[in-house]
mmCIF file of C-alpha atoms in Angstrom:
data_model
loop_
_atom_site.group_PDB
_atom_site.id
_atom_site.type_symbol
_atom_site.label_atom_id
_atom_site.label_comp_id
_atom_site.label_asym_id
_atom_site.label_seq_id
_atom_site.Cartn_x
_atom_site.Cartn_y
_atom_site.Cartn_z
ATOM 1 C CA LEU A 1 0.000 0.000 0.000
ATOM 2 C CA SER A 2 1.477 3.335 -1.083
ATOM 3 C CA LYS A 3 1.918 5.832 1.750
ATOM 4 C CA SER A 4 1.330 9.582 1.538
ATOM 5 C CA LEU A 5 2.296 12.778 3.325
ATOM 6 C CA THR A 6 1.113 16.382 2.928
ATOM 7 C CA ALA A 7 3.612 19.201 3.381
ATOM 8 C CA LEU A 8 2.025 22.397 4.679
ATOM 9 C CA LYS A 9 3.346 25.767 3.524
ATOM 10 C CA THR A 10 5.296 27.704 6.121
ATOM 11 C CA PRO A 11 4.658 31.478 6.229
ATOM 12 C CA SER A 12 8.303 32.164 7.130
ATOM 13 C CA ALA A 13 11.680 30.669 6.323
ATOM 14 C CA ILE A 14 13.108 27.907 8.512
ATOM 15 C CA THR A 15 16.504 28.282 10.191
ATOM 16 C CA ILE A 16 18.455 25.109 9.458
ATOM 17 C CA ASP A 17 20.137 24.396 12.799
ATOM 18 C CA GLY A 18 18.847 20.907 13.615
ATOM 19 C CA ALA A 19 16.905 22.154 16.630
ATOM 20 C CA LEU A 20 13.434 22.127 15.008
ATOM 21 C CA SER A 21 12.651 25.076 17.268
ATOM 22 C CA GLU A 22 10.240 26.930 14.983
ATOM 23 C CA SER A 23 6.661 26.607 16.215
ATOM 24 C CA VAL A 24 5.516 25.771 12.694
ATOM 25 C CA TRP A 25 7.195 22.360 12.972
ATOM 26 C CA SER A 26 4.703 21.421 15.689
ATOM 27 C CA GLN A 27 1.899 21.996 13.177
ATOM 28 C CA ALA A 28 3.553 20.062 10.346
ATOM 29 C CA ASN A 29 2.174 16.693 9.267
ATOM 30 C CA SER A 30 4.338 13.712 10.129
ATOM 31 C CA THR A 31 4.817 10.031 9.509
ATOM 32 C CA THR A 32 6.566 7.565 11.791
ATOM 33 C CA PHE A 33 8.053 4.264 10.714
ATOM 34 C CA THR A 34 10.312 1.477 11.956
ATOM 35 C CA ASP A 35 12.025 -1.434 10.272
ATOM 36 C CA PRO A 36 9.062 -3.331 8.765
ATOM 37 C CA ARG A 37 10.957 -6.580 8.316
ATOM 38 C CA SER A 38 10.191 -9.516 10.553
ATOM 39 C CA PRO A 39 12.253 -9.885 12.573
ATOM 40 C CA ALA A 40 13.405 -6.256 12.454
ATOM 41 C CA VAL A 41 17.105 -5.775 11.777
ATOM 42 C CA SER A 42 17.170 -2.173 13.064
ATOM 43 C CA ASP A 43 15.636 -0.951 16.330
ATOM 44 C CA ASN A 44 15.439 2.695 15.191
ATOM 45 C CA THR A 45 12.203 4.704 15.199
ATOM 46 C CA VAL A 46 11.981 7.451 12.583
ATOM 47 C CA THR A 47 9.590 10.422 12.483
ATOM 48 C CA VAL A 48 9.619 12.632 9.388
ATOM 49 C CA LYS A 49 7.908 16.009 8.939
ATOM 50 C CA THR A 50 7.763 18.183 5.824
ATOM 51 C CA LEU A 51 7.082 21.860 5.083
ATOM 52 C CA TRP A 52 7.541 24.048 2.028
ATOM 53 C CA ASN A 53 7.644 27.620 0.801
ATOM 54 C CA ASP A 54 8.408 29.234 -2.536
ATOM 55 C CA THR A 55 12.154 28.742 -1.999
ATOM 56 C CA ASN A 56 12.680 25.369 -0.304
ATOM 57 C CA LEU A 57 11.252 22.009 0.515
ATOM 58 C CA TYR A 58 11.925 21.414 4.220
ATOM 59 C CA VAL A 59 12.310 17.960 5.733
ATOM 60 C CA SER A 60 13.002 17.018 9.345
ATOM 61 C CA TYR A 61 14.037 13.642 10.700
ATOM 62 C CA GLN A 62 13.757 12.698 14.382
ATOM 63 C CA VAL A 63 15.445 9.355 14.900
ATOM 64 C CA THR A 64 15.529 7.304 18.074
ATOM 65 C CA ASP A 65 18.854 5.498 17.938
ATOM 66 C CA ALA A 66 20.593 4.431 21.140
ATOM 67 C CA HIS A 67 23.874 3.708 19.341
ATOM 68 C CA ARG A 68 25.093 6.367 16.922
ATOM 69 C CA GLU A 69 28.003 5.532 14.689
ATOM 70 C CA ALA A 70 29.603 7.035 11.594
ATOM 71 C CA VAL A 71 33.059 6.575 10.107
ATOM 72 C CA GLY A 72 32.705 8.626 6.920
ATOM 73 C CA THR A 73 33.686 6.020 4.355
ATOM 74 C CA SER A 74 30.366 5.137 2.692
ATOM 75 C CA LEU A 75 27.325 7.358 3.241
ATOM 76 C CA TYR A 76 24.803 4.532 3.193
ATOM 77 C CA ALA A 77 26.866 2.547 5.744
ATOM 78 C CA ASP A 78 26.773 5.257 8.457
ATOM 79 C CA ASP A 79 23.930 6.423 10.668
ATOM 80 C CA GLY A 80 21.893 8.836 8.590
ATOM 81 C CA VAL A 81 18.959 9.275 6.244
ATOM 82 C CA GLU A 82 18.014 8.838 2.622
ATOM 83 C CA LEU A 83 15.333 10.785 0.778
ATOM 84 C CA TYR A 84 14.088 10.191 -2.762
ATOM 85 C CA LEU A 85 11.810 12.501 -4.763
ATOM 86 C CA ASP A 86 10.077 12.077 -8.106
ATOM 87 C CA THR A 87 9.406 15.725 -8.952
ATOM 88 C CA ALA A 88 7.427 14.909 -12.107
ATOM 89 C CA ASN A 89 5.517 12.123 -10.355
ATOM 90 C CA ASN A 90 5.660 10.032 -13.539
ATOM 91 C CA ASN A 91 6.031 6.769 -11.577
ATOM 92 C CA SER A 92 8.721 5.334 -13.812
ATOM 93 C CA PRO A 93 10.010 1.814 -12.995
ATOM 94 C CA SER A 94 13.565 3.165 -12.656
ATOM 95 C CA MET A 95 15.029 6.536 -11.742
ATOM 96 C CA ASP A 96 15.297 9.127 -14.516
ATOM 97 C CA ALA A 97 16.221 12.801 -14.923
ATOM 98 C CA ASP A 98 13.364 14.154 -12.778
ATOM 99 C CA ASP A 99 14.179 11.914 -9.810
ATOM 100 C CA PHE A 100 16.286 13.078 -6.874
ATOM 101 C CA GLN A 101 18.290 11.178 -4.270
ATOM 102 C CA LEU A 102 19.657 12.687 -1.046
ATOM 103 C CA MET A 103 21.881 10.855 1.406
ATOM 104 C CA ASN A 104 23.029 12.578 4.598
ATOM 105 C CA THR A 105 24.888 11.156 7.587
ATOM 106 C CA ILE A 106 24.888 12.283 11.210
ATOM 107 C CA GLN A 107 28.223 13.929 10.389
ATOM 108 C CA ASP A 108 26.338 15.979 7.752
ATOM 109 C CA LEU A 109 28.262 14.350 4.936
ATOM 110 C CA SER A 110 26.063 14.365 1.852
ATOM 111 C CA ASN A 111 25.988 13.283 -1.775
ATOM 112 C CA LYS A 112 24.390 16.589 -2.845
ATOM 113 C CA THR A 113 25.678 20.132 -3.039
ATOM 114 C CA GLY A 114 23.316 23.050 -2.587
ATOM 115 C CA VAL A 115 21.276 21.245 0.051
ATOM 116 C CA ILE A 116 21.364 22.899 3.484
ATOM 117 C CA ARG A 117 21.303 20.452 6.390
ATOM 118 C CA LYS A 118 22.213 20.259 10.058
ATOM 119 C CA THR A 119 22.185 17.335 12.484
ATOM 120 C CA LEU A 120 22.091 17.438 16.281
ATOM 121 C CA THR A 121 22.825 14.252 18.221
ATOM 122 C CA SER A 122 21.785 13.322 21.749
ATOM 123 C CA THR A 123 21.952 10.321 24.050
ATOM 124 C CA ILE A 124 18.746 8.923 22.560
ATOM 125 C CA GLY A 125 19.251 9.644 18.876
ATOM 126 C CA TYR A 126 19.439 12.599 16.523
ATOM 127 C CA THR A 127 17.441 15.275 14.765
ATOM 128 C CA MET A 128 18.200 16.344 11.217
ATOM 129 C CA GLU A 129 16.858 19.470 9.504
ATOM 130 C CA ILE A 130 17.092 19.792 5.724
ATOM 131 C CA ALA A 131 16.298 22.549 3.216
ATOM 132 C CA ILE A 132 16.246 21.518 -0.452
ATOM 133 C CA PRO A 133 16.012 24.489 -2.842
ATOM 134 C CA TRP A 134 13.446 24.112 -5.599
ATOM 135 C CA THR A 135 16.152 25.256 -7.976
ATOM 136 C CA THR A 136 18.152 22.160 -7.010
ATOM 137 C CA LEU A 137 15.101 19.992 -7.661
ATOM 138 C CA VAL A 138 14.448 21.854 -10.939
ATOM 139 C CA ALA A 139 10.797 22.049 -9.943
ATOM 140 C CA THR A 140 8.228 24.798 -9.458
ATOM 141 C CA PRO A 141 6.320 24.664 -6.159
ATOM 142 C CA VAL A 142 2.579 25.229 -6.261
ATOM 143 C CA GLN A 143 -0.158 24.204 -3.858
ATOM 144 C CA GLY A 144 -1.612 20.866 -4.897
ATOM 145 C CA LYS A 145 1.566 19.633 -6.607
ATOM 146 C CA VAL A 146 2.157 15.909 -6.022
ATOM 147 C CA MET A 147 5.575 14.296 -6.070
ATOM 148 C CA GLY A 148 6.755 10.774 -5.456
ATOM 149 C CA ILE A 149 8.674 10.332 -2.199
ATOM 150 C CA LEU A 150 10.590 7.559 -0.470
ATOM 151 C CA LEU A 151 11.849 7.901 3.107
ATOM 152 C CA ALA A 152 14.648 5.682 4.365
ATOM 153 C CA ASN A 153 16.960 5.345 7.342
ATOM 154 C CA ASN A 154 20.495 3.967 7.592
ATOM 155 C CA ASP A 155 21.506 2.398 10.914
ATOM 156 C CA ARG A 156 25.046 1.465 11.877
ATOM 157 C CA ASP A 157 25.601 -0.388 15.163
ATOM 158 C CA ASN A 158 28.937 -1.914 16.161
ATOM 159 C CA SER A 159 30.282 -1.634 12.595
ATOM 160 C CA ILE A 160 27.265 -3.457 11.170
ATOM 161 C CA SER A 161 25.089 -1.429 8.783
ATOM 162 C CA THR A 162 21.503 -1.943 7.759
ATOM 163 C CA GLN A 163 18.947 0.090 5.810
ATOM 164 C CA PHE A 164 15.160 0.233 5.869
ATOM 165 C CA ASP A 165 12.387 2.404 4.393
ATOM 166 C CA TRP A 166 8.758 3.284 4.982
ATOM 167 C CA GLN A 167 7.562 1.229 1.958
ATOM 168 C CA ASN A 168 9.779 -1.794 2.720
ATOM 169 C CA LEU A 169 11.253 -1.738 -0.778
ATOM 170 C CA ILE A 170 14.535 -2.954 0.690
ATOM 171 C CA SER A 171 12.974 -6.394 1.125
ATOM 172 C CA THR A 172 12.292 -6.841 -2.601
ATOM 173 C CA GLY A 173 15.063 -4.916 -4.322
ATOM 174 C CA THR A 174 16.525 -1.430 -4.642
ATOM 175 C CA TYR A 175 15.145 1.961 -3.661
ATOM 176 C CA GLY A 176 15.361 3.212 -7.253
ATOM 177 C CA ARG A 177 11.820 2.247 -8.269
ATOM 178 C CA PRO A 178 9.721 5.449 -8.275
ATOM 179 C CA ASN A 179 6.589 3.557 -9.247
ATOM 180 C CA LEU A 180 6.665 2.010 -5.762
ATOM 181 C CA TRP A 181 7.312 5.197 -3.792
ATOM 182 C CA GLY A 182 4.717 7.086 -1.766
ATOM 183 C CA ASP A 183 3.193 10.515 -2.452
ATOM 184 C CA LEU A 184 4.098 13.967 -1.154
ATOM 185 C CA THR A 185 1.493 16.710 -1.710
ATOM 186 C CA LEU A 186 2.208 20.421 -1.296
ATOM 187 C CA GLY A 187 -0.641 21.599 0.901
ATOM 188 C CA ALA A 188 -2.130 24.875 2.120
ATOM 189 C CA GLN A 189 -0.356 27.391 4.320
ATOM 190 C CA VAL A 190 -0.134 26.759 8.028
ATOM 191 C CA THR A 191 -2.428 28.952 10.093
ATOM 192 C CA VAL A 192 -0.206 30.407 12.789
ATOM 193 C CA THR A 193 -2.085 31.395 15.937
ATOM 194 C CA PRO A 194 -0.299 34.247 17.729
ATOM 195 C CA PRO A 195 0.382 33.682 21.433
ATOM 196 C CA PRO A 196 -1.972 35.435 23.869
ATOM 197 C CA ASP A 197 -0.976 38.943 24.918
ATOM 198 C CA THR A 198 0.026 38.765 28.578
ATOM 199 C CA THR A 199 1.214 42.376 28.818
ATOM 200 C CA PRO A 200 -0.655 44.174 31.638
ATOM 201 C CA PRO A 201 -2.683 47.171 30.478
ATOM 202 C CA THR A 202 -1.086 50.591 30.833
ATOM 203 C CA ILE A 203 -3.134 53.273 32.634
ATOM 204 C CA SER A 204 -2.127 56.874 32.191
ATOM 205 C CA SER A 205 -1.838 59.279 35.153
ATOM 206 C CA SER A 206 -4.908 61.201 33.976
ATOM 207 C CA GLN A 207 -6.918 57.962 33.820
ATOM 208 C CA GLN A 208 -5.721 57.047 37.299
ATOM 209 C CA ALA A 209 -6.801 60.465 38.632
ATOM 210 C CA THR A 210 -10.203 60.117 36.947
ATOM 211 C CA ASN A 211 -10.674 56.652 38.454
ATOM 212 C CA ILE A 212 -9.554 57.678 41.971
ATOM 213 C CA LEU A 213 -11.478 60.991 42.328
ATOM 214 C CA PRO A 214 -15.055 59.583 42.525
ATOM 215 C CA TRP A 215 -13.995 57.065 45.160
ATOM 216 C CA THR A 216 -12.268 59.782 47.166
ATOM 217 C CA LEU A 217 -15.474 61.864 47.248
ATOM 218 C CA ILE A 218 -17.549 58.851 48.255
ATOM 219 C CA ILE A 219 -15.184 57.998 51.104
ATOM 220 C CA LEU A 220 -15.250 61.606 52.388
ATOM 221 C CA ILE A 221 -19.049 61.646 52.326
ATOM 222 C CA ILE A 222 -19.204 58.379 54.271
ATOM 223 C CA ILE A 223 -16.748 59.699 56.867
ATOM 224 C CA CYS A 224 -18.737 62.885 57.332
ATOM 225 C CA ALA A 225 -22.024 61.025 57.556
ATOM 226 C CA THR A 226 -20.819 58.595 60.214
ATOM 227 C CA SER A 227 -18.794 61.007 62.339
ATOM 228 C CA PRO A 228 -20.265 61.731 65.827
ATOM 229 C CA TYR A 229 -19.768 65.402 65.032
ATOM 230 C CA ALA A 230 -21.440 65.268 61.687
ATOM 231 C CA TRP A 231 -24.028 67.985 61.221
ATOM 232 C CA ARG A 232 -24.008 68.875 64.935
ATOM 233 C CA ARG A 233 -25.023 72.503 65.419
ATOM 234 C CA ARG A 234 -23.342 74.656 67.991
ATOM 235 C CA PRO A 235 -25.717 75.348 70.971
ATOM 236 C CA TYR A 236 -27.230 78.862 70.931
ATOM 237 C CA SER A 237 -25.895 81.195 73.560
ATOM 238 C CA ALA A 238 -27.193 84.652 74.175
ATOM 239 C CA GLU A 239 -24.001 85.612 75.874
ATOM 240 C CA LEU A 240 -21.634 87.593 73.897
ATOM 241 C CA PRO A 241 -18.047 86.552 73.923
#
């Protein structure tokens, strides 16, 4: 069964630092996959999100990988990711001129120039943030555009490398079969909800005086009305001082 993912349009550019700190990432659609083989060869869990704007296609990988390893000899043999795109979505049985392959390791070694990427590692895995210019893809972005996509992960543990993908193509042959990839659709723009304004209101000195004056008068009236000397008239005396 072919899988699909919709990339929402981001209203602002993404800073490629591997942190995935922009709030728009939390609103991006995602897909999560593990090694579908039985028994699984890799114990990694991979979550991929996508966004786009008129300049770049953005892809983020969040990989749970307790053992991270890279030696820099062969890209596919190190911990890292692979991404395939069929920009014309012509579903050819083998890769042709409109198909794109990206390999990137946790050391940010890549097979492509012009692609901006950054990986951050941690004790539980790594995050990878990628910006692919549309000029590199030789494609024009427009809402509703559909492209073929294949997502894959490379896992190296104790010098042993394995690869797996979200369509499980690895079990029946190579990745280079666009007719068996999934679909990526360029969707509508993300609706960004601004955070609530927590700034306390500012009251001018004239407003403060206006608000205080009526209460001051009321308090004075109450004091006068309840005073034991309130409204007491001086006794009449016929004697002159």
